[in-house]
PDB file of C-alpha atoms in Angstrom:
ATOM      1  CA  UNK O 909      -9.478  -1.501  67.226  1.00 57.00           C
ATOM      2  CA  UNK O 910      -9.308  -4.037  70.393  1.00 94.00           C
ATOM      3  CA  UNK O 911      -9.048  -7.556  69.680  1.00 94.00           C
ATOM      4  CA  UNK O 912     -12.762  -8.226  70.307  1.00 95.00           C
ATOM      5  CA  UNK O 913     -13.581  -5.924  67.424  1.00 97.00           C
ATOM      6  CA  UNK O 914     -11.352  -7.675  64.890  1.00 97.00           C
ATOM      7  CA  UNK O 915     -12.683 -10.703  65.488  1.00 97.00           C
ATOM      8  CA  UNK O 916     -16.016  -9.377  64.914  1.00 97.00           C
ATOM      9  CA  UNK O 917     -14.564  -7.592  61.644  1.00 97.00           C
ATOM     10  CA  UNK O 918     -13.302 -10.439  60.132  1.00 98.00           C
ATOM     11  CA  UNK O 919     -16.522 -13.065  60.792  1.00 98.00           C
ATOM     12  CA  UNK O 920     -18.322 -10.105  59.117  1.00 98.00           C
ATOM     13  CA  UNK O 921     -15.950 -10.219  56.002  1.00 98.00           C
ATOM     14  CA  UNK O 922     -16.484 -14.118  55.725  1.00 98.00           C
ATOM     15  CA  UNK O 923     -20.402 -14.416  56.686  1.00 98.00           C
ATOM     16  CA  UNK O 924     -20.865 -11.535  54.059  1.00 98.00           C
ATOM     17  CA  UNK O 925     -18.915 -13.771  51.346  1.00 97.00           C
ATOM     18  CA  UNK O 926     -20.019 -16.663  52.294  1.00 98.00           C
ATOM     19  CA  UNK O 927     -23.747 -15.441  51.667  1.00 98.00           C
ATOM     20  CA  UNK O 928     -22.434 -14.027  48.079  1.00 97.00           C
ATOM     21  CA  UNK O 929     -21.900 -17.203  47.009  1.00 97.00           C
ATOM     22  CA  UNK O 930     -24.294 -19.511  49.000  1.00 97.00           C
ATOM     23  CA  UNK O 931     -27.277 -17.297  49.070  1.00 97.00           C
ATOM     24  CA  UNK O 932     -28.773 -18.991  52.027  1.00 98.00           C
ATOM     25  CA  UNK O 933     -33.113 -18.318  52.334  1.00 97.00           C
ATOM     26  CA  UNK O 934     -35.035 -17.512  54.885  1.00 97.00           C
ATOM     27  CA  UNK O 935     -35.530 -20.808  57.595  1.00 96.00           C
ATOM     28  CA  UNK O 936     -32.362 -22.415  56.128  1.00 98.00           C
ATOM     29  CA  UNK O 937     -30.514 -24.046  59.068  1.00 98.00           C
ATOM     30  CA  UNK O 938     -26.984 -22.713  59.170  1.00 98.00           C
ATOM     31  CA  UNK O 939     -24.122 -24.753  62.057  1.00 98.00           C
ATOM     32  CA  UNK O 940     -21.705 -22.794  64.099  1.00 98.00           C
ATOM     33  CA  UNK O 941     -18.673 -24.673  64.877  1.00 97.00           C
ATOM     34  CA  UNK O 942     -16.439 -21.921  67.010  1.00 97.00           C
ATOM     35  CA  UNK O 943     -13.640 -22.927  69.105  1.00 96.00           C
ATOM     36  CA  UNK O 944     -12.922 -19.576  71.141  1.00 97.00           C
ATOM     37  CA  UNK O 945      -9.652 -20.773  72.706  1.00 95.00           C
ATOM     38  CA  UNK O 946      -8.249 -21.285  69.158  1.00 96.00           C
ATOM     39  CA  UNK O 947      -9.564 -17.529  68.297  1.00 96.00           C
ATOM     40  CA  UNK O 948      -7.610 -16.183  70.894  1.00 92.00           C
ATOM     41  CA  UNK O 949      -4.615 -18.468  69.551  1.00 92.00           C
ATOM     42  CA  UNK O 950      -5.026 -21.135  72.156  1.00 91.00           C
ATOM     43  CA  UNK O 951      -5.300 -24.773  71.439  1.00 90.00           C
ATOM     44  CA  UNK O 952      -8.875 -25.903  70.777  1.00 89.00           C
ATOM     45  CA  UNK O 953     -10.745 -26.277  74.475  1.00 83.00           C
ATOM     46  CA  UNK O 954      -7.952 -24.912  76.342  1.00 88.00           C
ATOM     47  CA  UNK O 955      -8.608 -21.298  76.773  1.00 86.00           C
ATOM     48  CA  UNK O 956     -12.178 -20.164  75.674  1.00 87.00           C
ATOM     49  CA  UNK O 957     -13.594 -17.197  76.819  1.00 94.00           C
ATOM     50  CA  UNK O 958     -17.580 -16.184  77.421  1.00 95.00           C
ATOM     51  CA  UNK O 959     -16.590 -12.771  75.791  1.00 97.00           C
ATOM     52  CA  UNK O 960     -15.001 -14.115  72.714  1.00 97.00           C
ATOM     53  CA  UNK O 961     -18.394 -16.099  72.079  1.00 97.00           C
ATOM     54  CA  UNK O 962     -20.311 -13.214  72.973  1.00 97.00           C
ATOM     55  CA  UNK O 963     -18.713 -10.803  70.842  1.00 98.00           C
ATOM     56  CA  UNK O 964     -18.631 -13.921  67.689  1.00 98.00           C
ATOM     57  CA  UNK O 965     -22.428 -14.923  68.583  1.00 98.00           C
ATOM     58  CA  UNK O 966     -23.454 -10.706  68.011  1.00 98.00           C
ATOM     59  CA  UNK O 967     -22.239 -11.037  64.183  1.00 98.00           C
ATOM     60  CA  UNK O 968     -23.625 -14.339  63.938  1.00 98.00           C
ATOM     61  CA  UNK O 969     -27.183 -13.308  65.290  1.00 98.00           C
ATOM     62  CA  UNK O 970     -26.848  -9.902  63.017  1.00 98.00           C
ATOM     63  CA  UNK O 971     -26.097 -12.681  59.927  1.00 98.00           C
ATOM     64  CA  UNK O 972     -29.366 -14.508  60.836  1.00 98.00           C
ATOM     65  CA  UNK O 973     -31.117 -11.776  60.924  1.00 97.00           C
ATOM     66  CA  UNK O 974     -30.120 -10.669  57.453  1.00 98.00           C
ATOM     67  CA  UNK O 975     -30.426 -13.254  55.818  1.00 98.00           C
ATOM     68  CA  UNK O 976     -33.194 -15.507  57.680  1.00 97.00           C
ATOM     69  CA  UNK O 977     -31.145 -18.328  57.974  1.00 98.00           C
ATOM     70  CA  UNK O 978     -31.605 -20.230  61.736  1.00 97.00           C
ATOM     71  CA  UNK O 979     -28.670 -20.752  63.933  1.00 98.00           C
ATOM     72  CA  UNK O 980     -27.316 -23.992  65.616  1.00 98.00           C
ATOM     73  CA  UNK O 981     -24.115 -24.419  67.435  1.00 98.00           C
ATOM     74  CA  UNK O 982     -21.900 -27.584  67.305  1.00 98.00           C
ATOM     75  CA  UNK O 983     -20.830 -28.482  71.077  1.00 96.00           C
ATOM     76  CA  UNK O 984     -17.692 -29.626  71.787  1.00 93.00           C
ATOM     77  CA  UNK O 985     -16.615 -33.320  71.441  1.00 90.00           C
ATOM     78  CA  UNK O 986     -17.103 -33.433  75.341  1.00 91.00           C
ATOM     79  CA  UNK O 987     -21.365 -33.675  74.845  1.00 92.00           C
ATOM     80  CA  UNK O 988     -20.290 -35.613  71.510  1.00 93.00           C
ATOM     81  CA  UNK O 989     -20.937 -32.309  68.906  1.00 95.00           C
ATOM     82  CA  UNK O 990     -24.777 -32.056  70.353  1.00 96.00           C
ATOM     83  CA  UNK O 991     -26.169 -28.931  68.745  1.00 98.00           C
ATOM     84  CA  UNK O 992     -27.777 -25.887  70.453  1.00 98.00           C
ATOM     85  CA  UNK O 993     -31.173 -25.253  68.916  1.00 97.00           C
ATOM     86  CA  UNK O 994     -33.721 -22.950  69.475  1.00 97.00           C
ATOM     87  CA  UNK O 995     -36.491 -25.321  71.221  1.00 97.00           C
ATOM     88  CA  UNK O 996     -39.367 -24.200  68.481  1.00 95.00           C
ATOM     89  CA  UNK O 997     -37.338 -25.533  65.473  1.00 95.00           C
ATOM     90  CA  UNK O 998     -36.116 -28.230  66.653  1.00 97.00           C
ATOM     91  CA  UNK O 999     -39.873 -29.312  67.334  1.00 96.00           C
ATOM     92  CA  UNK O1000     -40.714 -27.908  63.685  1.00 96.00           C
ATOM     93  CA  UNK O1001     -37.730 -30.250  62.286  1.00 95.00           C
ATOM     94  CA  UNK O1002     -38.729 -33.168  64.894  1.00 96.00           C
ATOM     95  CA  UNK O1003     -35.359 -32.906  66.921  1.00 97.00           C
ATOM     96  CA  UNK O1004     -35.380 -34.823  69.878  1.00 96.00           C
ATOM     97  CA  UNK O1005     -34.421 -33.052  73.091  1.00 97.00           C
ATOM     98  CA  UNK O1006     -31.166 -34.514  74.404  1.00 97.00           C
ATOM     99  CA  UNK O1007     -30.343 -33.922  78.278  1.00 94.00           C
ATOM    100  CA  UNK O1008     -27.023 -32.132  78.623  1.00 94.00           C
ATOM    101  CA  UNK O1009     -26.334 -28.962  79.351  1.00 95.00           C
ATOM    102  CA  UNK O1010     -23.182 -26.888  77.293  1.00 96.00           C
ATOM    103  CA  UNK O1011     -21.065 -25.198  79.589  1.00 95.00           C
ATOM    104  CA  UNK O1012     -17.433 -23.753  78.568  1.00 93.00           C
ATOM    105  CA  UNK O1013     -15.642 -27.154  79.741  1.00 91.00           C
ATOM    106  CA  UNK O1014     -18.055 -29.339  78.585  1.00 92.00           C
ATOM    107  CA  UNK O1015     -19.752 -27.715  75.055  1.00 93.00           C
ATOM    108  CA  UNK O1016     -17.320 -25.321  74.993  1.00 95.00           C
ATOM    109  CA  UNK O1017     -17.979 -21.396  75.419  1.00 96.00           C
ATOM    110  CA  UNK O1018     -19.632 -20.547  72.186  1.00 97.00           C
ATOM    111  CA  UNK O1019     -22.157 -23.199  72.494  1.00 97.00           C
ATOM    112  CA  UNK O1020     -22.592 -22.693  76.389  1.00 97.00           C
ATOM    113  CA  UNK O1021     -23.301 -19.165  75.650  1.00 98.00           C
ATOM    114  CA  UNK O1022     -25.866 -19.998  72.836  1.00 98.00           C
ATOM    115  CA  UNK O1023     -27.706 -21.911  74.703  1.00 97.00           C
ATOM    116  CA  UNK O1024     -28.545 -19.045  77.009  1.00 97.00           C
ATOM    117  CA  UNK O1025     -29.693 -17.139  74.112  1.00 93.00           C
ATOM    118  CA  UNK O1026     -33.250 -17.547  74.036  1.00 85.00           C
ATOM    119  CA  UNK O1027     -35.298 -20.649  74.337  1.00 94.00           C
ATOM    120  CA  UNK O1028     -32.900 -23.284  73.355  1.00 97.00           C
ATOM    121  CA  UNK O1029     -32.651 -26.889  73.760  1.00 97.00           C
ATOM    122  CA  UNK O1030     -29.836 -29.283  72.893  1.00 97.00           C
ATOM    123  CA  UNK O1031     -30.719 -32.225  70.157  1.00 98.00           C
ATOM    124  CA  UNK O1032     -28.184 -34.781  69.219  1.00 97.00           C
ATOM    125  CA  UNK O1033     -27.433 -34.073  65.438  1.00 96.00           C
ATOM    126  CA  UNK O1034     -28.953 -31.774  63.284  1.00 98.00           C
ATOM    127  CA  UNK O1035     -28.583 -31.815  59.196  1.00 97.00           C
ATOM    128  CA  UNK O1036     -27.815 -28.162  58.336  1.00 98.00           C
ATOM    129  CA  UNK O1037     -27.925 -26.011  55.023  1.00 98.00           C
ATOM    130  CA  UNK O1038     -24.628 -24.541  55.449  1.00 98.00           C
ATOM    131  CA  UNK O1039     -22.157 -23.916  58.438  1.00 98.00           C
ATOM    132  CA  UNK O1040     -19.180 -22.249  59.397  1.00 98.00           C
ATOM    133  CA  UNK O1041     -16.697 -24.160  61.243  1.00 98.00           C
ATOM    134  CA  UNK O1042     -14.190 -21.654  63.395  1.00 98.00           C
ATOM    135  CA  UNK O1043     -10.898 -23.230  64.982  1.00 96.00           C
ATOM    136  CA  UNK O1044     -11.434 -26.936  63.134  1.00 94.00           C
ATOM    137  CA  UNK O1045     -14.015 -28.085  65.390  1.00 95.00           C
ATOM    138  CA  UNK O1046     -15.391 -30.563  62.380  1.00 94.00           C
ATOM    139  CA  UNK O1047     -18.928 -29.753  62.053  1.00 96.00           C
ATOM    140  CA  UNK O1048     -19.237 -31.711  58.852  1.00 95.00           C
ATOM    141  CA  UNK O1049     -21.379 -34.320  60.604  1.00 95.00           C
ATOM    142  CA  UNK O1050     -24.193 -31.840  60.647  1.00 97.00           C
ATOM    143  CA  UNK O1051     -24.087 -31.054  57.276  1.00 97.00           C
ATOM    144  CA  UNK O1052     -26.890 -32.380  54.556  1.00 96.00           C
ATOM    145  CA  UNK O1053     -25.235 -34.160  51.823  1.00 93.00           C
ATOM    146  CA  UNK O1054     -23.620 -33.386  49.578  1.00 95.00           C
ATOM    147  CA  UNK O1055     -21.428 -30.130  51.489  1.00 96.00           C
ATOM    148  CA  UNK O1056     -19.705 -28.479  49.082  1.00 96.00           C
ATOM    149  CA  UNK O1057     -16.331 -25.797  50.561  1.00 96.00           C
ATOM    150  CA  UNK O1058     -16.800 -22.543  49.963  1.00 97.00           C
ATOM    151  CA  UNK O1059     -13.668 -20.539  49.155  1.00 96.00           C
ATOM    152  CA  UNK O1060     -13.294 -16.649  50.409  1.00 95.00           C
ATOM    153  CA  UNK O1061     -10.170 -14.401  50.646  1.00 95.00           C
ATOM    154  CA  UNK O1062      -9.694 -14.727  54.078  1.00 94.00           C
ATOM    155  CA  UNK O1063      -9.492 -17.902  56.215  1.00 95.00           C
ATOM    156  CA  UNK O1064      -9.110 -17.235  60.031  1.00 97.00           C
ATOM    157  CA  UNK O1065     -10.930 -15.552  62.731  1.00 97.00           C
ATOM    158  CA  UNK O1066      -8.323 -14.762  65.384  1.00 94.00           C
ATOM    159  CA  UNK O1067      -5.670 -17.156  65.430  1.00 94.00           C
ATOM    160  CA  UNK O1068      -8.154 -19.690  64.532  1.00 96.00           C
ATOM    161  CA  UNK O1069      -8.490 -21.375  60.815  1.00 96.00           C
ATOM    162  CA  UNK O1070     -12.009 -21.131  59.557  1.00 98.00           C
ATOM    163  CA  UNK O1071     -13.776 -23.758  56.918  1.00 97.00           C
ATOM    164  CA  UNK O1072     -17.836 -22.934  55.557  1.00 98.00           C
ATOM    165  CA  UNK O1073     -19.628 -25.065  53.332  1.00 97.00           C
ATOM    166  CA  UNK O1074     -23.138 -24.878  51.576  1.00 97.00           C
ATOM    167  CA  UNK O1075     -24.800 -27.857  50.773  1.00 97.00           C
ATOM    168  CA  UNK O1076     -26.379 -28.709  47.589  1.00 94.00           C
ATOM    169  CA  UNK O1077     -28.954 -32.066  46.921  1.00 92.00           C
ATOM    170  CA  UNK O1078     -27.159 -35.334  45.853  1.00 90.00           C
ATOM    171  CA  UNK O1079     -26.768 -35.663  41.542  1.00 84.00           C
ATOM    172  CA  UNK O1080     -28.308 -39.317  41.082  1.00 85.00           C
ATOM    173  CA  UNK O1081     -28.593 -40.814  37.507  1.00 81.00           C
ATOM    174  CA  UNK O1082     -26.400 -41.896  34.761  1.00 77.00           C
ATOM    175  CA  UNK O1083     -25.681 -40.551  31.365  1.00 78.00           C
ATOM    176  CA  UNK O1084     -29.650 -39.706  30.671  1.00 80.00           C
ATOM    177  CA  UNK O1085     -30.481 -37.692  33.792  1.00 81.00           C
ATOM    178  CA  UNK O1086     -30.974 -34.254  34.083  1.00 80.00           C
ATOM    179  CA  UNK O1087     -30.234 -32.257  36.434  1.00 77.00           C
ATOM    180  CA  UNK O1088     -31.983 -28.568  35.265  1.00 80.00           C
ATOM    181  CA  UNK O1089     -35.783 -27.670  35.110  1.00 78.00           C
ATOM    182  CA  UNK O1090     -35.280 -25.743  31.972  1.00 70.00           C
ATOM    183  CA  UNK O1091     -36.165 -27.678  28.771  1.00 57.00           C
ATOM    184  CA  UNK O1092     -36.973 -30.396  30.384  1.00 57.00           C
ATOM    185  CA  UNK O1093     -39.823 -30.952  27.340  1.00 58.00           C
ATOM    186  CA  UNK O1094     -37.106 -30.223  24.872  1.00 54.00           C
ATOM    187  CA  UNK O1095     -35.477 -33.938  26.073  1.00 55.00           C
ATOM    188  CA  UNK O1096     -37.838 -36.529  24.059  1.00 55.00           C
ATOM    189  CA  UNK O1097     -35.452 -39.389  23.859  1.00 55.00           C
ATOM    190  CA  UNK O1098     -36.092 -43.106  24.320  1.00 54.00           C
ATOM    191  CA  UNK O1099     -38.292 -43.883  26.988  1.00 57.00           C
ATOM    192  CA  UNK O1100     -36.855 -45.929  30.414  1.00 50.00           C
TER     193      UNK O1100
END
């Protein structure tokens, strides 16, 4: 199996137990951090590679279309982690457009390569579902609160170390709240 092929293997392997325990839904908006230099074993924005994002982006695009979930990819700190977006959800989520353009030295190749995938636009920050973040590019700035890690067996495409993370709504409240719908009439205590 050529390198290209691994790579793809082991994304598949994480994606597929990262939904097992996340169980993303349809229209769920899932960040893609990828440094491609640091897949190939490079330091992060050194060495990336169109074919390394191509070959990433196919398993990514086959994950979407499994599980619903809608794709954005983190740029590099270069266009200050802008995110690629398809233009239609972007205007569905009211993302503003942002005028840059992701290329490999400035966006970095995975995000310059997404954003020739179909009609996409770049918007400044996004608040995802749930992301994977390949090579420690930090995409925890487009994550909704509160992200919470999710732990597989493996943790590296490539050379590079790889972090995901679901995202769950903030637990507000003291000592009386609840945080289940189920017997919620069963809980007749003092009123507030």
């Amino acid at each position: 199996m050529d390198e290209l092929q691994t790579y793809k293997q082991e994304l598949k392997e994480l994606l597929s137990e990262l939904q097992e325990q996340a169980q993303f839904k349809k229209e769920q908006l899932f960040v893609v951090g990828c440094s491609t230099s640091e897949v190939a074993g490079g330091r992060i924005g050194t060495a990336g590679t169109e074919e390394i994002a191509a070959a990433l982006y196919e398993e990514l695009h086959a994950f979407a279309e499994k599980t619903g979930v809608r794709l954005a990819f983190q740029c590099c700190e270069h266009l200050n982690r802008a995110v690629v977006l398809e233009a239609q959800m972007a205007e569905k989520l009211g993302y503003d457009e942002v005028a840059a353009v992701p290329v490999r030295t400035a966006g970095g190749a995975m995000a310059a390569y997404a954003f020739k995938q179909k009609n996409c636009i770049l918007v400044e920050s996004i608040k995802a579902d749930g992301g994977i973040d390949i090579g420690d590019t930090l995409i925890g700035m487009h994550l909704k609160h509160v992200a919470v890690p999710v732990r597989t067996s493996s943790h590296s495409v490539g050379a590079a170390h790889v972090v995901m993370a679901r995202t769950r709504p903030k637990l507000i409240g003291g000592p009386r709240a609840v945080y289940e719908k189920t017997n919620v009439s069963d809980l007749n205590g003092p009123e507030c």
